[in-house]
Tab-separated table of C-alpha atoms in Angstrom:
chain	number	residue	atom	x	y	z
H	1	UNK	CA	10.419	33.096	-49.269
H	2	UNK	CA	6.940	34.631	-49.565
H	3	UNK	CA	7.884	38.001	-50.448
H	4	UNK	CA	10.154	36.705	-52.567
H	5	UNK	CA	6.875	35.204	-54.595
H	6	UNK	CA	4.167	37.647	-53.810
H	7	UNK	CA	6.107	40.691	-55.381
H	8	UNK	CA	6.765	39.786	-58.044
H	9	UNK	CA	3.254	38.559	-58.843
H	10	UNK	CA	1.891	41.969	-57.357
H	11	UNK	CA	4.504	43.932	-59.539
H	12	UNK	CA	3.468	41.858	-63.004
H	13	UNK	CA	-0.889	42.265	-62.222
H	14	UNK	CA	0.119	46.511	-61.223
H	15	UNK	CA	2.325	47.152	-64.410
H	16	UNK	CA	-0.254	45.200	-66.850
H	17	UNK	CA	-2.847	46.926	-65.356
H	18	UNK	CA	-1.526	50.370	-65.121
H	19	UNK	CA	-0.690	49.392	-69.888
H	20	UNK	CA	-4.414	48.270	-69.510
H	21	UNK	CA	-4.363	45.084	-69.954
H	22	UNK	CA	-7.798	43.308	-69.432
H	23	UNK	CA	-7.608	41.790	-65.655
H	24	UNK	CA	-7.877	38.367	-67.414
H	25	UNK	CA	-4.394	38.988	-69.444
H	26	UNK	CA	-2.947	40.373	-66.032
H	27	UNK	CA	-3.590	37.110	-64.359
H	28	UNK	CA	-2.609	34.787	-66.786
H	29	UNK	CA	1.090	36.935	-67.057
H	30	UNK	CA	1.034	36.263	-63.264
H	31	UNK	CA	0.344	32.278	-63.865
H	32	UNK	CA	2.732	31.808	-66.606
H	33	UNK	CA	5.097	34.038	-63.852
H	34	UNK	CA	4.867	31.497	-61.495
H	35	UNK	CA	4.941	28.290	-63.779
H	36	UNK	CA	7.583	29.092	-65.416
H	37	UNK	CA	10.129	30.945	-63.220
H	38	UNK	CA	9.273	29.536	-59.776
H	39	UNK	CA	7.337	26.041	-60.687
H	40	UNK	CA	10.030	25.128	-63.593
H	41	UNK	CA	7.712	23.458	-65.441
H	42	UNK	CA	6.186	23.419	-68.660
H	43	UNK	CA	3.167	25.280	-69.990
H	44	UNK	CA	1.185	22.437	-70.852
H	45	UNK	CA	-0.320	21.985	-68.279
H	46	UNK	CA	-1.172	25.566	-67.790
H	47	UNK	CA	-3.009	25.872	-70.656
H	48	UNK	CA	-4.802	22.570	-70.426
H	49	UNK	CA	-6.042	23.904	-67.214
H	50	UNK	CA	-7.167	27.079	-69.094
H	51	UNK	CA	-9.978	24.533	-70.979
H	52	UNK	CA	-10.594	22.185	-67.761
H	53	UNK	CA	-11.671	24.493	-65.354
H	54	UNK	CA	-14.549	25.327	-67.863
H	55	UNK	CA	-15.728	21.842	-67.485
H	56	UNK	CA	-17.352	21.843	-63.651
H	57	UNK	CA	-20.913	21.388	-63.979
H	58	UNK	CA	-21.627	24.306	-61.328
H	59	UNK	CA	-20.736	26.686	-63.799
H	60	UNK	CA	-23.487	26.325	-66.047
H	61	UNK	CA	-25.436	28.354	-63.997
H	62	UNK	CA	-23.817	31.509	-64.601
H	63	UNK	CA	-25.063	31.683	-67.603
H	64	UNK	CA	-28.970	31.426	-67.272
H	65	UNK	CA	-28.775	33.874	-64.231
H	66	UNK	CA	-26.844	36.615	-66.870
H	67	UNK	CA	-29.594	35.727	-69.635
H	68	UNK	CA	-32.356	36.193	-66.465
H	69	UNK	CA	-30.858	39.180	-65.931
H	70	UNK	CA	-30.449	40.672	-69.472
H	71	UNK	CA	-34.210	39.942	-70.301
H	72	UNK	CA	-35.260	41.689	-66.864
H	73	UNK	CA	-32.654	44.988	-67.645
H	74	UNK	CA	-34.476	45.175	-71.307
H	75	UNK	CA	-38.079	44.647	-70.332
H	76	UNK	CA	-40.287	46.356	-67.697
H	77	UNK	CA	-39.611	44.100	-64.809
H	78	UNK	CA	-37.539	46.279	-63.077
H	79	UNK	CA	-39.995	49.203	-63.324
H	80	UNK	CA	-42.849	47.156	-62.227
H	81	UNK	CA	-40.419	45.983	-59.326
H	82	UNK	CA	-39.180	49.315	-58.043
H	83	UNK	CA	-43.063	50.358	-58.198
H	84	UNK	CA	-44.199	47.766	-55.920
H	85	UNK	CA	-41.841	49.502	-53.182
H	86	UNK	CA	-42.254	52.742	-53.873
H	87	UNK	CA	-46.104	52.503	-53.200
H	88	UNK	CA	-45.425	50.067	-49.976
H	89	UNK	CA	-42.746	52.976	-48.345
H	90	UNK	CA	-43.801	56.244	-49.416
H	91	UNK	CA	-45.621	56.964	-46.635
H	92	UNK	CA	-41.992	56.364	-44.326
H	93	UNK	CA	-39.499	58.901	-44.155
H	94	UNK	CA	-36.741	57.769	-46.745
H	95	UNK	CA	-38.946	55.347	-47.923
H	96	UNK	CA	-38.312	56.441	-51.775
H	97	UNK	CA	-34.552	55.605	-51.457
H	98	UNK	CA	-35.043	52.335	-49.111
H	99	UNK	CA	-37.418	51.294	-52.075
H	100	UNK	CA	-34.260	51.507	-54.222
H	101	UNK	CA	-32.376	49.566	-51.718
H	102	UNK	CA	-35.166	46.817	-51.201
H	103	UNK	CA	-35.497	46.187	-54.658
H	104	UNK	CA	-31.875	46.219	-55.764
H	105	UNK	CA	-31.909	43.305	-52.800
H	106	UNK	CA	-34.985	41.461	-54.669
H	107	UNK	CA	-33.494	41.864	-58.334
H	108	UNK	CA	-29.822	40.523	-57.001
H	109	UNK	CA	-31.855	37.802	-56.199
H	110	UNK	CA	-32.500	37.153	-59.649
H	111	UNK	CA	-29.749	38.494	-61.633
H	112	UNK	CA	-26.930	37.921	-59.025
H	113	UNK	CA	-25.031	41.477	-61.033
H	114	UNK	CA	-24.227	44.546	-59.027
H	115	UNK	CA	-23.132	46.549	-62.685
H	116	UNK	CA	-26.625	45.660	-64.349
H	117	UNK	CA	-28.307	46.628	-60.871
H	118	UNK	CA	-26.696	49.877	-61.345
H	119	UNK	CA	-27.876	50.248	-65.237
H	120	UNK	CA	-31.535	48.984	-63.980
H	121	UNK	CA	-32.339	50.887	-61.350
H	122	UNK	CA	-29.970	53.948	-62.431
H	123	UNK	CA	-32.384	54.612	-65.670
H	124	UNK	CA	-35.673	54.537	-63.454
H	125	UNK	CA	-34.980	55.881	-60.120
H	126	UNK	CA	-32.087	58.759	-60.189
H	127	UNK	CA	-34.413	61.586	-61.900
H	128	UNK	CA	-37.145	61.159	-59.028
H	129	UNK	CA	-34.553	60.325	-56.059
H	130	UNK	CA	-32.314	63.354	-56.906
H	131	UNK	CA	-36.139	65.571	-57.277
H	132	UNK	CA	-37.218	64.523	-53.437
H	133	UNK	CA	-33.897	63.878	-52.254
H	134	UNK	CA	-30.987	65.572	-53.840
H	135	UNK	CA	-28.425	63.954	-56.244
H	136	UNK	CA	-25.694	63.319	-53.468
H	137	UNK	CA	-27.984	60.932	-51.836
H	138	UNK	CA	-29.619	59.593	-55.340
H	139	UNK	CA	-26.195	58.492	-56.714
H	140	UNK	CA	-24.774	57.154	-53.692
H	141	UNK	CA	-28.311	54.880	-52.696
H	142	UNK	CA	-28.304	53.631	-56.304
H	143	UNK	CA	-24.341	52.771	-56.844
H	144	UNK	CA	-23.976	51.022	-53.602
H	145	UNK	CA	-27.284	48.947	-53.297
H	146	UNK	CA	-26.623	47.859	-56.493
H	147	UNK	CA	-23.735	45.982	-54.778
H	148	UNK	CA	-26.645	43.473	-52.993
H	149	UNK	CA	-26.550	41.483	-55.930
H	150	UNK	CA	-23.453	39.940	-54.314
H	151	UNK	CA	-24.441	39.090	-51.510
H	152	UNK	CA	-27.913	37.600	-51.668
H	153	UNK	CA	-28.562	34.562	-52.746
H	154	UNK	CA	-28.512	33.504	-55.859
H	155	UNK	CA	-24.858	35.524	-56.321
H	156	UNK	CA	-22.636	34.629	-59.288
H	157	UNK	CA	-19.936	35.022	-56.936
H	158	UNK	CA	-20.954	32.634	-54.377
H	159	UNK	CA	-21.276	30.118	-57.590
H	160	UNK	CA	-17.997	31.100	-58.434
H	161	UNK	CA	-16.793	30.604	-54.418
H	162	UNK	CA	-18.347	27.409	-54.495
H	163	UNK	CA	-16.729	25.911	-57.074
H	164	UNK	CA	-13.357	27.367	-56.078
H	165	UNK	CA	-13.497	25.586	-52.873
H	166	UNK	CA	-15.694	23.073	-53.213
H	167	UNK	CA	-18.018	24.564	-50.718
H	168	UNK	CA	-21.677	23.660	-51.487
H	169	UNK	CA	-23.746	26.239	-53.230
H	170	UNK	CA	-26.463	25.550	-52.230
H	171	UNK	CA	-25.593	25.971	-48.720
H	172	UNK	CA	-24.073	29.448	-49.534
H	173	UNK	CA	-27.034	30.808	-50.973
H	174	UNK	CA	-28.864	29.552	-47.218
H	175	UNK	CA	-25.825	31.380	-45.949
H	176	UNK	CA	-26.232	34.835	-47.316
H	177	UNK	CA	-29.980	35.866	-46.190
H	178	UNK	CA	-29.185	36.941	-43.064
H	179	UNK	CA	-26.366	39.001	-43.798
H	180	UNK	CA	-27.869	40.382	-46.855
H	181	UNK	CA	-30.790	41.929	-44.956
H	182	UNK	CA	-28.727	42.936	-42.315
H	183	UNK	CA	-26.621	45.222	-45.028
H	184	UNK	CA	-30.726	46.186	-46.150
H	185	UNK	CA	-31.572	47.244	-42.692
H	186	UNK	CA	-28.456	49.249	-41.555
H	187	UNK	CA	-28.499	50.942	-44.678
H	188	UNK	CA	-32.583	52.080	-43.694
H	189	UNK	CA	-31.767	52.864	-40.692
H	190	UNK	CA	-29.273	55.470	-42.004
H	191	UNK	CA	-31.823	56.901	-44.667
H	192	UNK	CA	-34.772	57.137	-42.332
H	193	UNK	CA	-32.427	59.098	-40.254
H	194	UNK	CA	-30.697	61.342	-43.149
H	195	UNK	CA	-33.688	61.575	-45.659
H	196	UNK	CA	-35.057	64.999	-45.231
H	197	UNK	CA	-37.367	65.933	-48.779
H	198	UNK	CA	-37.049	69.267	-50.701
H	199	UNK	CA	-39.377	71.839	-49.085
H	200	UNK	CA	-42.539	72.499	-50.929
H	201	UNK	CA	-43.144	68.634	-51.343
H	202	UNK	CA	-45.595	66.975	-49.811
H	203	UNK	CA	-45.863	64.367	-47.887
H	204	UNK	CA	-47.350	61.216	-49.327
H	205	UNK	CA	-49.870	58.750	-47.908
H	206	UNK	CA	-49.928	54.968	-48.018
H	207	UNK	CA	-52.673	54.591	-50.887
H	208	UNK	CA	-54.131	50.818	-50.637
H	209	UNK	CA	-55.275	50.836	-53.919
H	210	UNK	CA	-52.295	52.287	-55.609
H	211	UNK	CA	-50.177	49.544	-54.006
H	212	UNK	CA	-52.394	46.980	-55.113
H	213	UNK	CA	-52.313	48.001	-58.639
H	214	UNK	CA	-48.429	48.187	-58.022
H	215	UNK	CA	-48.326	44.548	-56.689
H	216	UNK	CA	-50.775	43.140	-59.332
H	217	UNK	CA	-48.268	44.784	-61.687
H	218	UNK	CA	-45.487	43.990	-59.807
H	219	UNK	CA	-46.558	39.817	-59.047
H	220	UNK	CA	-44.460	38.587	-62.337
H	221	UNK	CA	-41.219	39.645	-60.778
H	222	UNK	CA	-41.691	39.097	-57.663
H	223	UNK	CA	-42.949	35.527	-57.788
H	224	UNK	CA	-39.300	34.845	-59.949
H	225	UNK	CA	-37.205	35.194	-56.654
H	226	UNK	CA	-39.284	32.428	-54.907
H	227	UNK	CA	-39.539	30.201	-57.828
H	228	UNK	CA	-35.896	30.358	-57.930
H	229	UNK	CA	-34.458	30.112	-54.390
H	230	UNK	CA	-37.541	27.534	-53.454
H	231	UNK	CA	-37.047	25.602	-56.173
H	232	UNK	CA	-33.313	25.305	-54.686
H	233	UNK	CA	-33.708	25.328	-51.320
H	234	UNK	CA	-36.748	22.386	-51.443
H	235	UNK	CA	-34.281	20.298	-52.996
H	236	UNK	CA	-36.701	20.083	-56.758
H	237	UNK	CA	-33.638	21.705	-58.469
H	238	UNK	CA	-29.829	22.131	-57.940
H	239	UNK	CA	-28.561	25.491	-58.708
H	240	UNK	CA	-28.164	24.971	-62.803
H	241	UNK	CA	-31.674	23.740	-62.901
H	242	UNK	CA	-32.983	27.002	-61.189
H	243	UNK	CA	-30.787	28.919	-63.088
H	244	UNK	CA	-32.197	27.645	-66.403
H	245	UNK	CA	-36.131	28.332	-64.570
H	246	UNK	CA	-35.235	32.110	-64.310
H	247	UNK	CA	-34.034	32.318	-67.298
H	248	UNK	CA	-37.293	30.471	-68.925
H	249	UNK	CA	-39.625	32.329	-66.819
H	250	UNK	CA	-37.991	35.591	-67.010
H	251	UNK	CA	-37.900	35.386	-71.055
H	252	UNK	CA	-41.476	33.889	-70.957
H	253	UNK	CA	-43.104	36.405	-69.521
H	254	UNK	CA	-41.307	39.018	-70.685
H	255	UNK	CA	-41.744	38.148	-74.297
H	256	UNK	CA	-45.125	36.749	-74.472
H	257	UNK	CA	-46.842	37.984	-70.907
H	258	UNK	CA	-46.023	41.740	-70.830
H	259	UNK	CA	-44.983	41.826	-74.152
H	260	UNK	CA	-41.996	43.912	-73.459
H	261	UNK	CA	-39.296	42.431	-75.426
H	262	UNK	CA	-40.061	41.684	-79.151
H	263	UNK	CA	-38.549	38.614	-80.627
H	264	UNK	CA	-36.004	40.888	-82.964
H	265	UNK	CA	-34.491	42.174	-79.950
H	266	UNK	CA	-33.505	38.814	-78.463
H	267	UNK	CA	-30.643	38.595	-80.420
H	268	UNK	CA	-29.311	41.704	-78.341
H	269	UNK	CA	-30.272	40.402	-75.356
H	270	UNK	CA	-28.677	37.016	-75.766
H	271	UNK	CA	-25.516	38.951	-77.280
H	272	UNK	CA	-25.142	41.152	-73.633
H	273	UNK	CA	-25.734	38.022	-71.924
H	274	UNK	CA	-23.266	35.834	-73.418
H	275	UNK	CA	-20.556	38.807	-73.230
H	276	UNK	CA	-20.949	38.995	-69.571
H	277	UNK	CA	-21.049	35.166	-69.509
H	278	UNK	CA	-17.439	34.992	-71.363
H	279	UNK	CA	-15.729	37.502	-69.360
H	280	UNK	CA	-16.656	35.960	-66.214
H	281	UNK	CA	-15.602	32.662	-68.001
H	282	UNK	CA	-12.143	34.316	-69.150
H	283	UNK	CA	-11.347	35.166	-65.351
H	284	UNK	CA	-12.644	31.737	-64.068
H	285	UNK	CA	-10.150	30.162	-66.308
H	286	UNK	CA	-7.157	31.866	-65.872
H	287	UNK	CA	-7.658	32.187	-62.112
H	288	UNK	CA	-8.230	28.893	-61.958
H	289	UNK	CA	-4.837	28.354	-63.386
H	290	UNK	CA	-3.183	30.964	-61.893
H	291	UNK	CA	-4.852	28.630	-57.941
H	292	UNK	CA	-3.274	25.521	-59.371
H	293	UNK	CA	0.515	27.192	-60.453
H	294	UNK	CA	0.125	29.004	-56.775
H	295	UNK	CA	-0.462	25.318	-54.949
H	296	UNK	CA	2.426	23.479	-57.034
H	297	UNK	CA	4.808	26.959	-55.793
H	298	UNK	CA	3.166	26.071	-52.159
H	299	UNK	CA	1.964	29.364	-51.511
H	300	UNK	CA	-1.104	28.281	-49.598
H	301	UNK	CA	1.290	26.663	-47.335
H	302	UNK	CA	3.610	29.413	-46.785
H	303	UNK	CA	0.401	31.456	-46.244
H	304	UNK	CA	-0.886	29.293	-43.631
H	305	UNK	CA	2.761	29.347	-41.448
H	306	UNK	CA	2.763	33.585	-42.321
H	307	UNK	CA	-1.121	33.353	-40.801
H	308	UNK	CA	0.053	31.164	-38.258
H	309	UNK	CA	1.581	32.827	-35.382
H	310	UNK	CA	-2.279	34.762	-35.442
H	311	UNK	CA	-5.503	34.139	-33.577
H	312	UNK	CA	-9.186	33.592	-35.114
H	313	UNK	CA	-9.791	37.553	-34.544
H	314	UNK	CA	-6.691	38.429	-35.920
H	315	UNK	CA	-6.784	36.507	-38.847
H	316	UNK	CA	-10.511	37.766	-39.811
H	317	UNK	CA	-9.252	41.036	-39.113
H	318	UNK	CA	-6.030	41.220	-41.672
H	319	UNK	CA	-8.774	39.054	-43.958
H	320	UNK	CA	-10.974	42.184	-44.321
H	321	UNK	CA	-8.436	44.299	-44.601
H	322	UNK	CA	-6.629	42.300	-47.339
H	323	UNK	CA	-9.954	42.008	-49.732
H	324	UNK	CA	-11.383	45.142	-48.880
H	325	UNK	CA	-7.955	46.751	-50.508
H	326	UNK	CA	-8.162	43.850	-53.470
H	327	UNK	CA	-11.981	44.882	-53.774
H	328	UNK	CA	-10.908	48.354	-54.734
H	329	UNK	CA	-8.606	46.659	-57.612
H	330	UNK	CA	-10.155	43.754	-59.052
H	331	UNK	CA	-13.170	42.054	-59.901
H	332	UNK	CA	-14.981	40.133	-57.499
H	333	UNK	CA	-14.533	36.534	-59.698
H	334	UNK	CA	-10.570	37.370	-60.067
H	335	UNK	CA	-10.277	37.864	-56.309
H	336	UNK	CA	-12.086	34.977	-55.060
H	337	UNK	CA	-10.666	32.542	-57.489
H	338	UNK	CA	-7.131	33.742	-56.777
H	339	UNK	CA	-7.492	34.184	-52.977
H	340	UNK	CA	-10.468	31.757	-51.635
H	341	UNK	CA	-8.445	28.565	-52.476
H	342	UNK	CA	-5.055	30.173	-50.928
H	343	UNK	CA	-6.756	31.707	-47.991
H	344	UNK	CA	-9.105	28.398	-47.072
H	345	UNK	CA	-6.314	26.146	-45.443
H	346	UNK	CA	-5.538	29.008	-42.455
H	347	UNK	CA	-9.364	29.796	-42.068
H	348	UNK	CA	-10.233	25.833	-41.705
H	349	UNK	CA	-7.146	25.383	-39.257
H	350	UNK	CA	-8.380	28.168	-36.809
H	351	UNK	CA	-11.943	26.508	-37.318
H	352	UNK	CA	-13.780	29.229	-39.412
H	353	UNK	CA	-16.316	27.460	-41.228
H	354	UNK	CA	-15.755	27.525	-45.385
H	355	UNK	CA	-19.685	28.911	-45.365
H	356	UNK	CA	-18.722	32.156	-43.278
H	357	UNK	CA	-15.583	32.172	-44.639
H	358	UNK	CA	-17.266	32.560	-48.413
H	359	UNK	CA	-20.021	35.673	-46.829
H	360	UNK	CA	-17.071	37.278	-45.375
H	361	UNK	CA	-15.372	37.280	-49.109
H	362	UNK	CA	-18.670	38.149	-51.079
H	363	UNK	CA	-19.438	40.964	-48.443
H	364	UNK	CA	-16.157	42.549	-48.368
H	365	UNK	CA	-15.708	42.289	-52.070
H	366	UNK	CA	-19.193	44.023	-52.584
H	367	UNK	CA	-17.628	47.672	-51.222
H	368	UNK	CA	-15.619	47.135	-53.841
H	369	UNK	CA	-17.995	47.535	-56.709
H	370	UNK	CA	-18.852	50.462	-55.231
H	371	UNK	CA	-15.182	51.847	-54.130
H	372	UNK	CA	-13.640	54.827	-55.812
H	373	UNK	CA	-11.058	55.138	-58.212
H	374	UNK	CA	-11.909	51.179	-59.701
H	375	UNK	CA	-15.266	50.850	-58.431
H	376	UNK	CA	-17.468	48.947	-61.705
H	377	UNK	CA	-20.865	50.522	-60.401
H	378	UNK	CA	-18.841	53.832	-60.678
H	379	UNK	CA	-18.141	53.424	-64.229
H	380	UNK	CA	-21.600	51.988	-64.846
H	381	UNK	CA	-23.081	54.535	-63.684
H	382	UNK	CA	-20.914	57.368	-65.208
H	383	UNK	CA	-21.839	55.805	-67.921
H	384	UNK	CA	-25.389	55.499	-67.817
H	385	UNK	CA	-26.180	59.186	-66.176
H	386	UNK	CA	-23.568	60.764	-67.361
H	387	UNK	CA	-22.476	62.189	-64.087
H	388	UNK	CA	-18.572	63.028	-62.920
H	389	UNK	CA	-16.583	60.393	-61.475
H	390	UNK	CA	-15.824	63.100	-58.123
H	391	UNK	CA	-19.622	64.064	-57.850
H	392	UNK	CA	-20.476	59.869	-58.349
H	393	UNK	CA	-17.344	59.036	-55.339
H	394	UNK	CA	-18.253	61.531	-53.113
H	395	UNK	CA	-21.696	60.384	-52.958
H	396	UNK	CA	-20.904	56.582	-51.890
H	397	UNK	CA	-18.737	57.247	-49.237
H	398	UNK	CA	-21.157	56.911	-46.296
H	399	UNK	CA	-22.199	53.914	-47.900
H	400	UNK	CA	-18.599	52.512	-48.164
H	401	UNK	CA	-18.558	53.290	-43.965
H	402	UNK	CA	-22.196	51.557	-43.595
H	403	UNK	CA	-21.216	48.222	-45.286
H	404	UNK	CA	-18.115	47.799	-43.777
H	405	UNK	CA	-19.974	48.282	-40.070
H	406	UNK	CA	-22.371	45.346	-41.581
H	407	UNK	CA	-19.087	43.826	-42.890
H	408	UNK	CA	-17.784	43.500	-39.349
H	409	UNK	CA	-20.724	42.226	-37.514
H	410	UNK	CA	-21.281	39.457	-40.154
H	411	UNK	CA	-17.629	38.597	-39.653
H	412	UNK	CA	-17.382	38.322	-36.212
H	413	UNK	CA	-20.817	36.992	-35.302
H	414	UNK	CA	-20.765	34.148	-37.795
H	415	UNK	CA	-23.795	32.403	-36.299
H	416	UNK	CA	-25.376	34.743	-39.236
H	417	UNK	CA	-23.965	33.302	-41.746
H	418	UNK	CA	-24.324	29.436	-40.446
H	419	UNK	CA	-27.237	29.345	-38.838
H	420	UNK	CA	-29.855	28.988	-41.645
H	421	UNK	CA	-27.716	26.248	-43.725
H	422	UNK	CA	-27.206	24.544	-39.733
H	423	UNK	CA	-30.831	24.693	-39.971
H	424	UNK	CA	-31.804	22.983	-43.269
C-alpha cells in the first residue's frame, strides 16, 4: 500500500523535474496526484490551502531576515565582518580559511541563507584564499560554510520547521548553537591540520592594533547577531519582532551609518529580497498542501507501521540517510515541509524529541546545499566566480565527509541539541 503511493509521487516530482519544472510546480503535480487519484476528492480544498498556509503569523519573519540579508550582501557589512576574523586568526595556521568559516557562522546568524552566504563571502574572500591557499581549498571552504546559515540560529528553515510542526521557534533557534559550532570546530580542526600556505609567503603576526581597527570597523555587524538572538532569547521579542529589528538596523546603518547603500538602490535591494521571499513562499504553500493531501491518503500512518518494526538507532539512521539523498534533490523548505510533518509521528513514538528531531533535518539538509550535481551553493557560486561545476564539486567533497561526521554526533548525542532550550 505504500509503494503503491510513494512511486508514483516519486515518478511525477523526477519526470517534472528532469522537463524543468520549478520544484514548486513539481510538488503541486504531486498534491493534485494524490487529491485527486488516491484522496477522491475535490480540488477545492487544495487550492484553498494554497492561500491558508500563507496566513500563520510565524511566517512573517522570513521576510525581514531576506531584506536583513539583501541590505548586508549590497553594503560593506560583510567585508567589515570577514575583516574582523581575518585580523583575530592570521597569526593560526589556517586561520585565513577558518575566518571564512567563522564568519559565514556569524552572517547565517543574520541572514539565515546559505546561497547569499556563498555570493557574500565568494566576492571577498576566493581571490586571497586561492593566493595563500590554493583554489581547491578556497572553493570548497567558501561553498560549504556557506551552508551554516542553516543551521544557526536564526535559520529560515528552522522557521519554516517550526511552523510545519508546530515546534516552537524559539526553542529551535536555543537548539541549534551547539551543533552549529560543533560543525565550526570540526571543520577547524581539519584546516589547521590541511592548511599549508604557498612558499615564499610569510607568516603573519597577530597585530593588536590592526584588529582593533578591524573590530571598531567591524562593531556594526557584529552587534546585529546579539541584538537579534537576545532580543529573542530574553523574551523582549518573538521571532517576527526580531526579524523586523535586523532588518531596521541592518538598513539603518547601512544607509545612513556607513553610507554604503544609496537610497536609489533600495529599490534593488527590496526587489532581491522579496524574490527570495516569494519563492520560499511558493514552496511553503504548495508543500503545505501537498502535508495535508498526504495526511487525508494516511501516509504518515503507513509511515509510522513501515518505521515500526525499527529501533530509535535504526530509525535515526535510515532518517539521515533518507534526507541526506533528498538534500542532494531539493530545497531545504520543500523537504522539510513535505517530510517533517510525515516523519514526526514515528520520531515522537520512539521518544525523539521534535527539537532534535528539527537539528537533525536542518543539519542533514545543509550537505545538501553544498552536494554535487543539485547543490544551490554550487550554482551560486559558478555563477558568481565563474568557475567549472567539476573543479567547484571536487573541491567540497571533504567537506561533504566533515559535516556528515558532525551530522552523526549531533544525531546520536541529542543532549546537544536539547540541552540549551532544557536550560532556558
Amino acid at each position: 500500500m505504500l509503494l503503491n503511493i510513494i512511486l508514483p509521487i516519486l515518478l511525477i516530482l523526477i519526470v517534472l523535474s528532469l522537463l524543468k519544472c520549478p520544484i514548486y510546480v513539481s510538488i503541486l503535480g504531486a498534491a493534485i496526484y494524490l487529491q485527486v487519484f488516491v484522496n477522491h476528492m475535490s480540488l477545492n480544498n487544495l487550492f484553498t490551502g494554497v492561500f491558508e498556509s500563507m496566513t500563520k503569523s510565524a511566517l512573517m519573519a522570513v521576510p525581514f531576515f531576506m531584506v536583513a540579508g539583501s541590505i548586508i550582501a549590497a553594503s560593506s557589512l560583510g567585508k567589515r565582518l570577514i575583516n574582523v576574523f581575518i585580523e583575530l586568526l592570521k597569526a593560526v595556521r589556517g586561520g585565513f580559511p577558518i575566518a571564512c568559516v567563522v564568519a559565514n557562522g556569524i552572517f547565517g546568524a543574520i541572514s539565515g541563507s546559505g546561497p547569499a552566504a556563498t555570493a557574500v563571502f565568494g566576492k571577498i574572500c576566493y581571490e586571497p584564499l586561492k593566493e595563500r591557499h590554493g583554489e581547491n581549498l578556497s572553493l570548497g571552504v567558501i561553498v560549504s560554510s556557506a551552508s551554516l546559515s542553516t543551521i544557526i540560529p536564526p535559520s529560515v528553515s528552522m522557521i519554516i520547521y517550526g511552523v510545519a510542526t508546530e515546534t516552537s521557534i524559539t526553542k529551535l533557534f536555543l537548539a541549534g548553537i551547539i551543533p552549529g559550532i560543533l560543525i565550526v570546530v570540526v571543520v577547524s580542526i581539519y584546516l589547521i591540520i590541511k592548511s599549508k600556505p604557498k612558499q615564499g609567503m610569510e607568516k603573519e603576526k597577530f597585530s593588536a592594533g590592526s584588529f582593533g581597527k578591524a573590530l571598531w570597523k567591524g562593531l556594526p555587524v557584529l552587534i546585529l547577531p546579539v541584538i537579534v538572538l537576545g532580543s529573542v532569547y530574553s523574551g523582549i521579542c518573538t521571532p517576527t519582532e526580531s526579524g523586523a529589528l535586523s532588518a531596521l538596523y541592518a538598513f539603518i546603518v547601512a544607509v545612513f551609518g556607513l553610507r554604503d547603500i544609496k537610497i536609489k538602490q533600495l529599490p534593488a535591494v527590496f526587489k532581491d529580497a522579496a524574490r527570495t521571499t516569494a519563492q520560499v513562499f511558493l514552496l511553503i504553500a504548495t508543500s503545505t498542501v501537498f502535508s495535508q493531501a498526504a495526511t487525508v491518503a494516511q501516509l504518515p500512518q503507513l509511515l509510522q507501521e513501515a518505521f515500526g518494526s525499527m529501533g530509535r538507532i535504526q530509525f535515526l539512521l535510515m532518517l539521515n540517510i533518507l534526507l541526506l539523498i533528498v538534500g542532494c534533490f531539493f530545497d531545504t523548505g520543500a523537504a522539510i515541509l513535505i517530510l517533517a510533518p510525515m516523519l514526526i509521528p514515528s520520531a515522537m513514538a520512539l521518544g525523539i524529541s521534535p527539537l532534535h528531531l528539527g537539528i537533525v533535518f536542518v543539519a542533514n539538509l545543509a550537505i545538501g546545499l553544498f552536494t554535487p550535481p543539485f547543490g544551490l551553493n554550487i550554482f551560486v557560486a559558478q555563477s558568481v566566480l565563474k568557475r567549472p561545476m567539476g573543479i567547484i564539486s571536487k573541491s567540497v567533497v571533504p567537506y561533504i565527509i566533515l559535516y556528515f561526521v558532525s551530522v552523526l554526533i549531533i544525531t546520536y548525542v541529542p543532549i546537544l541539541s536539547t540541552w540549551l532550550p532544557g536550560a532556558g
